[in-house]
XYZ file of C-alpha atoms in Angstrom:
448
model
C 0.000 0.000 0.000
C 1.186 3.496 -0.820
C 0.786 5.196 2.571
C 1.264 8.722 1.250
C -1.388 8.221 -1.431
C -3.787 6.797 1.168
C -3.342 9.795 3.477
C -3.761 12.230 0.589
C -6.966 10.500 -0.529
C -8.387 10.645 3.018
C -7.592 14.355 3.260
C -9.112 15.029 -0.173
C -12.292 13.321 0.991
C -12.323 15.414 4.188
C -12.213 18.568 2.086
C -14.870 17.313 -0.312
C -17.320 16.263 2.389
C -16.791 19.322 4.598
C -16.715 22.312 2.227
C -16.029 25.749 3.661
C -14.719 24.423 7.000
C -11.187 25.804 6.807
C -10.328 25.303 10.470
C -11.378 21.641 10.365
C -9.350 21.119 7.189
C -6.336 22.650 8.933
C -6.681 20.406 11.992
C -7.090 17.279 9.871
C -4.071 18.148 7.716
C -1.903 18.833 10.769
C -2.590 15.351 12.156
C -2.702 13.353 8.936
C 0.635 14.589 7.645
C 2.314 13.142 10.770
C 0.859 9.659 10.495
C 2.778 8.073 7.595
C 5.347 6.355 9.897
C 2.541 4.872 12.013
C 0.611 3.540 9.021
C 3.748 2.051 7.494
C 4.339 0.102 10.706
C 0.640 -0.732 11.171
C -0.974 -1.357 7.758
C -3.953 -2.911 9.546
C -5.101 0.600 10.468
C -5.471 1.522 6.823
C -7.126 -1.810 6.014
C -9.745 -1.133 8.713
C -10.491 2.411 7.545
C -9.263 3.943 10.794
C -8.367 7.308 9.211
C -11.647 7.555 7.353
C -13.614 6.833 10.524
C -11.499 9.158 12.660
C -12.199 12.088 10.353
C -15.974 11.582 10.421
C -17.682 12.478 13.725
C -19.807 9.787 15.302
C -22.563 12.363 15.751
C -23.055 16.045 14.843
C -25.771 18.040 16.587
C -27.007 21.474 15.543
C -30.027 23.116 17.123
C -31.940 26.355 17.653
C -31.523 28.213 20.960
C -34.329 30.767 21.494
C -34.209 33.053 24.527
C -35.598 36.396 25.710
C -33.356 39.363 26.552
C -33.933 41.881 29.352
C -35.934 44.131 27.025
C -38.358 41.306 26.234
C -36.962 40.780 22.710
C -36.831 37.189 21.473
C -33.330 36.215 20.356
C -32.291 33.121 18.413
C -28.833 31.567 18.437
C -27.469 28.323 17.089
C -26.162 25.530 19.309
C -23.671 22.800 18.415
C -22.294 19.581 19.865
C -19.972 17.363 17.847
C -19.472 13.958 19.464
C -16.390 12.983 17.535
C -14.945 9.755 18.925
C -15.779 7.552 21.920
C -13.259 4.738 21.415
C -11.455 5.533 24.677
C -14.362 6.734 26.798
C -17.286 9.177 26.958
C -17.053 12.228 24.735
C -15.189 14.970 26.584
C -14.655 18.554 25.524
C -15.684 22.099 26.273
C -18.517 24.388 25.264
C -17.557 27.699 23.638
C -19.895 30.711 23.584
C -18.550 33.224 21.063
C -19.897 34.926 17.904
C -17.259 33.150 15.781
C -18.558 29.663 16.630
C -19.775 27.636 13.668
C -19.837 23.955 12.767
C -16.380 24.008 11.160
C -14.736 25.515 14.240
C -16.488 23.059 16.554
C -15.322 20.156 14.372
C -11.771 21.502 14.351
C -11.789 21.715 18.143
C -13.443 18.312 18.523
C -10.949 16.613 16.211
C -8.051 18.080 18.194
C -9.749 16.908 21.387
C -9.627 13.252 20.315
C -5.832 13.192 20.347
C -5.371 15.581 23.263
C -7.625 13.423 25.443
C -5.890 10.246 24.315
C -2.519 11.754 25.282
C -3.629 12.190 28.887
C -4.173 8.442 29.272
C -7.351 9.217 31.233
C -9.929 7.132 29.328
C -11.939 9.918 27.687
C -13.117 10.370 24.109
C -13.237 13.555 22.071
C -16.035 16.054 21.549
C -16.727 19.783 21.485
C -19.662 22.148 21.396
C -20.910 25.667 21.853
C -22.962 28.461 20.381
C -22.591 31.710 18.436
C -24.086 33.460 21.506
C -21.947 36.350 22.776
C -21.994 36.637 26.598
C -20.123 39.972 26.573
C -22.335 42.795 27.807
C -25.156 40.460 28.785
C -26.672 40.473 32.264
C -26.556 37.455 34.539
C -30.284 36.986 33.976
C -29.840 36.939 30.189
C -26.985 34.459 30.421
C -29.078 32.252 32.714
C -32.011 32.245 30.278
C -29.722 31.458 27.367
C -27.997 28.605 29.234
C -31.334 27.124 30.279
C -32.603 27.173 26.691
C -29.304 25.698 25.413
C -29.423 22.830 27.934
C -33.109 22.150 27.282
C -32.075 20.775 23.903
C -28.617 19.420 24.706
C -29.464 17.471 27.888
C -30.864 14.470 25.989
C -27.426 13.805 24.487
C -25.407 14.068 27.710
C -24.566 11.741 30.589
C -21.606 10.930 32.797
C -21.030 7.739 30.779
C -21.956 9.295 27.407
C -20.878 12.904 26.914
C -19.362 15.227 29.526
C -18.970 18.898 28.485
C -16.849 21.491 30.258
C -16.155 25.195 29.778
C -14.183 26.963 27.075
C -14.097 30.548 25.803
C -17.152 32.396 27.171
C -18.142 29.527 29.465
C -16.895 29.736 33.051
C -18.179 28.674 36.447
C -21.236 30.939 36.143
C -22.353 29.377 32.864
C -21.567 25.835 34.048
C -23.748 26.476 37.106
C -26.731 27.568 35.029
C -26.266 24.653 32.611
C -26.007 22.103 35.418
C -29.031 23.522 37.217
C -31.165 23.107 34.109
C -29.848 19.581 33.475
C -30.722 18.605 37.061
C -34.127 20.244 36.782
C -35.037 18.384 33.582
C -33.611 14.954 34.426
C -34.390 14.923 38.153
C -30.918 13.453 38.720
C -27.918 14.921 40.520
C -25.219 13.649 38.164
C -22.183 15.631 39.295
C -20.030 14.039 36.607
C -22.126 15.225 33.667
C -20.385 18.627 33.540
C -16.887 19.580 34.673
C -15.485 22.957 35.597
C -17.952 23.255 38.466
C -17.214 25.353 41.567
C -15.556 23.336 44.333
C -18.530 23.883 46.674
C -20.770 21.555 44.673
C -18.612 18.937 43.021
C -15.846 20.823 41.254
C -12.160 20.050 41.474
C -9.520 22.182 43.114
C -7.037 23.465 40.492
C -9.489 23.034 37.577
C -9.625 26.793 37.013
C -5.830 26.951 36.948
C -5.249 23.669 35.105
C -4.891 24.656 31.443
C -2.584 27.586 32.156
C -0.574 25.656 34.731
C -0.363 22.654 32.413
C 1.015 24.682 29.508
C 3.720 26.074 31.777
C 4.529 22.616 33.156
C 4.926 21.354 29.589
C 7.138 24.312 28.620
C 9.208 23.682 31.745
C 9.776 20.063 30.664
C 10.799 21.210 27.169
C 13.288 23.722 28.570
C 14.738 21.068 30.889
C 15.772 18.946 27.873
C 18.272 21.735 27.116
C 19.345 22.241 30.706
C 17.232 25.383 31.066
C 14.301 26.540 33.203
C 11.918 29.472 33.639
C 14.162 31.032 36.264
C 15.010 34.561 35.116
C 13.327 34.089 31.737
C 11.460 36.902 30.013
C 8.031 35.614 28.931
C 5.113 36.947 26.885
C 1.592 35.546 27.083
C -1.191 36.274 24.610
C -4.712 36.584 25.935
C -5.892 37.586 29.404
C -8.617 35.048 30.014
C -8.552 32.042 32.275
C -5.695 30.201 30.530
C -3.485 33.274 30.238
C -4.026 34.470 33.820
C -2.983 31.165 35.342
C -0.108 30.715 32.925
C 1.188 34.052 34.244
C 0.704 32.849 37.817
C 2.679 29.632 37.319
C 5.494 31.307 35.341
C 5.993 33.738 38.208
C 5.981 30.859 40.701
C 8.763 29.187 38.713
C 10.926 32.309 38.651
C 10.069 33.709 35.229
C 8.860 37.235 34.479
C 5.816 37.748 32.268
C 6.119 41.218 30.752
C 3.110 41.280 28.422
C -0.374 39.936 27.783
C -3.272 40.950 25.536
C -6.959 40.924 24.707
C -8.995 41.582 21.556
C -8.380 45.356 21.818
C -4.562 45.272 21.996
C -1.749 44.368 24.352
C -0.031 45.750 27.416
C 3.622 45.740 28.428
C 4.743 45.922 32.041
C 8.520 45.729 32.324
C 8.241 45.287 36.091
C 6.342 42.055 35.451
C 2.579 41.620 35.204
C 0.861 42.371 38.510
C -1.257 39.240 38.751
C -3.715 40.548 41.337
C -4.394 43.675 39.290
C -4.830 41.582 36.118
C -7.326 39.299 37.887
C -9.205 42.287 39.280
C -9.469 43.902 35.832
C -10.434 40.769 33.889
C -12.233 38.535 36.397
C -13.960 41.058 38.677
C -14.487 44.200 36.601
C -14.563 42.249 33.284
C -12.909 45.295 31.740
C -10.593 45.733 28.766
C -6.913 45.240 29.380
C -6.261 48.936 28.836
C -7.722 49.425 32.346
C -4.641 47.659 33.726
C -2.321 50.193 32.084
C -4.443 53.048 33.435
C -4.015 51.723 36.969
C -0.270 50.937 36.877
C 2.393 53.544 36.019
C 4.945 50.947 34.846
C 2.576 49.606 32.172
C 1.719 50.829 28.716
C -1.108 49.752 26.405
C -0.939 49.502 22.616
C -3.896 49.037 20.310
C -1.576 48.376 17.353
C 0.923 45.643 16.659
C 1.191 42.306 18.420
C 2.326 40.978 21.767
C 4.587 38.697 19.732
C 6.607 41.678 18.487
C 8.248 41.930 21.900
C 11.589 40.514 22.976
C 11.178 37.310 24.972
C 12.691 33.899 25.602
C 9.427 31.985 26.065
C 6.102 32.674 24.342
C 2.798 31.211 25.502
C -0.038 31.871 23.012
C -3.154 31.446 25.162
C -5.907 33.341 23.320
C -7.485 31.647 20.290
C -6.854 29.674 17.100
C -4.542 31.016 14.387
C -3.541 34.105 16.356
C 0.214 33.584 15.878
C 1.045 33.861 12.168
C 4.213 33.482 10.157
C 5.257 37.122 10.573
C 4.777 36.818 14.346
C 6.940 33.693 14.430
C 9.658 35.448 12.433
C 9.602 38.347 14.912
C 9.788 35.987 17.889
C 12.756 34.112 16.439
C 14.516 37.380 15.640
C 13.948 38.538 19.226
C 15.457 35.426 20.789
C 12.572 33.110 21.642
C 13.724 29.712 22.936
C 10.432 27.897 23.455
C 6.783 28.254 22.458
C 3.990 26.277 24.147
C 0.400 26.531 22.935
C -1.966 27.283 25.803
C -4.875 27.767 23.377
C -6.166 25.338 20.750
C -3.917 25.571 17.691
C -3.048 29.286 18.088
C -0.074 28.941 15.725
C -0.678 28.666 11.993
C 1.139 25.884 10.080
C 3.430 28.517 8.542
C 4.379 29.803 12.001
C 5.123 26.280 13.226
C 7.420 25.758 10.248
C 9.357 28.921 11.143
C 9.888 27.615 14.680
C 10.913 24.203 13.391
C 13.492 25.644 10.981
C 14.926 27.909 13.709
C 15.268 25.069 16.226
C 12.788 26.639 18.640
C 11.171 24.177 21.059
C 7.495 23.991 20.086
C 4.770 22.359 22.192
C 1.563 21.849 20.167
C -1.746 22.496 21.906
C -2.908 18.889 21.942
C 0.040 18.191 24.253
C 0.800 21.524 25.927
C -2.768 22.466 26.847
C -3.916 18.973 27.802
C -3.827 19.980 31.477
C -7.345 21.374 31.416
C -9.037 18.239 30.150
C -6.783 16.047 32.307
C -8.005 17.875 35.400
C -11.578 17.607 34.128
C -11.045 13.838 34.063
C -9.710 14.052 37.628
C -12.900 15.942 38.530
C -14.917 13.095 37.000
C -12.971 10.607 39.157
C -13.760 12.579 42.298
C -17.440 12.867 41.344
C -17.694 9.116 40.723
C -16.204 8.428 44.159
C -18.117 11.254 45.901
C -14.680 12.473 46.954
C -12.800 15.786 47.067
C -9.042 16.180 46.774
C -6.970 19.075 48.052
C -5.497 21.661 45.710
C -2.039 20.203 46.327
C -3.184 16.651 45.496
C -4.811 17.754 42.255
C -1.925 19.975 41.166
C 0.494 17.137 41.858
C -1.566 14.789 39.662
C -1.732 17.471 36.959
C 2.054 17.957 36.997
C 2.553 14.185 36.748
C 0.172 13.939 33.765
C 1.998 16.751 31.942
C 5.384 15.153 32.602
C 4.077 11.871 31.230
C 2.610 13.560 28.136
C 5.980 15.212 27.500
C 7.886 11.943 27.993
C 5.528 10.012 25.695
C 5.771 12.643 22.941
C 9.571 12.503 22.905
C 9.708 8.705 23.099
C 7.215 8.265 20.251
C 8.956 10.835 18.041
C 12.237 8.921 18.397
C 10.577 5.523 17.976
C 9.049 6.636 14.683
C 12.213 8.048 13.176
C 12.013 11.724 14.088
C 14.062 13.971 16.347
C 12.946 13.831 19.989
C 12.197 17.574 19.802
C 9.495 16.944 17.172
C 6.613 17.274 19.625
C 4.096 17.661 16.779
C 4.795 14.199 15.392
C 5.212 12.758 18.877
C 1.868 14.086 20.087
C -0.053 13.185 16.940
C 1.276 9.642 16.671
C 0.965 8.873 20.393
C -2.659 9.990 20.466
C -3.440 8.270 17.176
C -2.000 4.903 18.235
C -4.057 4.853 21.442
C -7.300 5.666 19.626
C -6.575 3.416 16.634
C -5.885 0.373 18.823
C -9.199 0.856 20.627
C -11.096 1.358 17.378
C -9.527 -1.755 15.882
C -10.465 -3.836 18.916
C -14.085 -2.601 18.951
C -14.859 -3.453 15.328
C -16.314 -1.405 12.507
C -18.666 0.924 14.346
């Protein structure tokens, strides 16, 4: 069998069957182009149509979400849930509420989730969902009514052994609370494990809020250690200022690094004294203000509405905002300014062209399916606690998270070497490791 021709034909079919879904095409291409060594060693995967089945979701849900705003006006949004692959366990993946959400983006995120979840070794499948609803500027009452309407349709597809959503962009503890309340109201069951990202007071896990940001930093720390380096004294930039970015900043500072910049959709700020974490949290989590408010409150900071946070000099970059935010020109600027390592805190924030620039320059690059696996790993730990009616301390959970990220890093390097690549090729290592785990399960379970 010509492995390259087989992969190309699968990708051509993905593009034909999913027209106009550029993000999904990008995610599929990024994985498929890494898999030739695995298929050459395991021709049975091709014979069983593993690639073809992996690229087609097991179930795609799209539904209307009507709700009434505070002025009494009826609004209509669109809801999505793509249950992509359950070979390793119940579908697991977040819900994103943002105007940019469409079916192609949800499929891109869900496809990535398959391999990310497999990398954790936690026995969870891949899925993703969300809505084009924009929570910005909406009252708590409006968000509650929207969440209740959204769950009124989605609940029939969920269950702690079937599909377990979590939060993502636009979906935090507030939204999870409203969603869970409606699920409980409709089903008359207190299934703690049906949603993760809950507050600790009623079934959530300590360190879940911090997990994705912490995990990305743990992964970057492991990458740096392969070259005898650490975060100590390093100059770091972080894109974004949401949940992932805030806790990436927190963990970098704890490890001795200095984060000098972060951003939001309006621009970026630079604080040469190091980001004041408490002020950042107050601006973004309490006041829910634009990041320019930070610069107004701190004399050492400046805000810029033009340019990019990636134009700045740094040794470590942590893109933690959204997909395709770091482009080729940003990668060139980072390399020119001395970047040593890049770890994706968001889902595929670096374009393929940017990744190639890092690869050619010898920059350590941690792809999102490995580097930001900490969030879903801790969601799986939350599911374990819910199943046992147990609660772990913050220290217990963080210790488990750090161990998972170390193991993900070790597996990526070992697989890259085993399949003929350099150990620093974390893209191939992550893709092949995740693929092998899912493919073996799919092969064992038959053609379903």
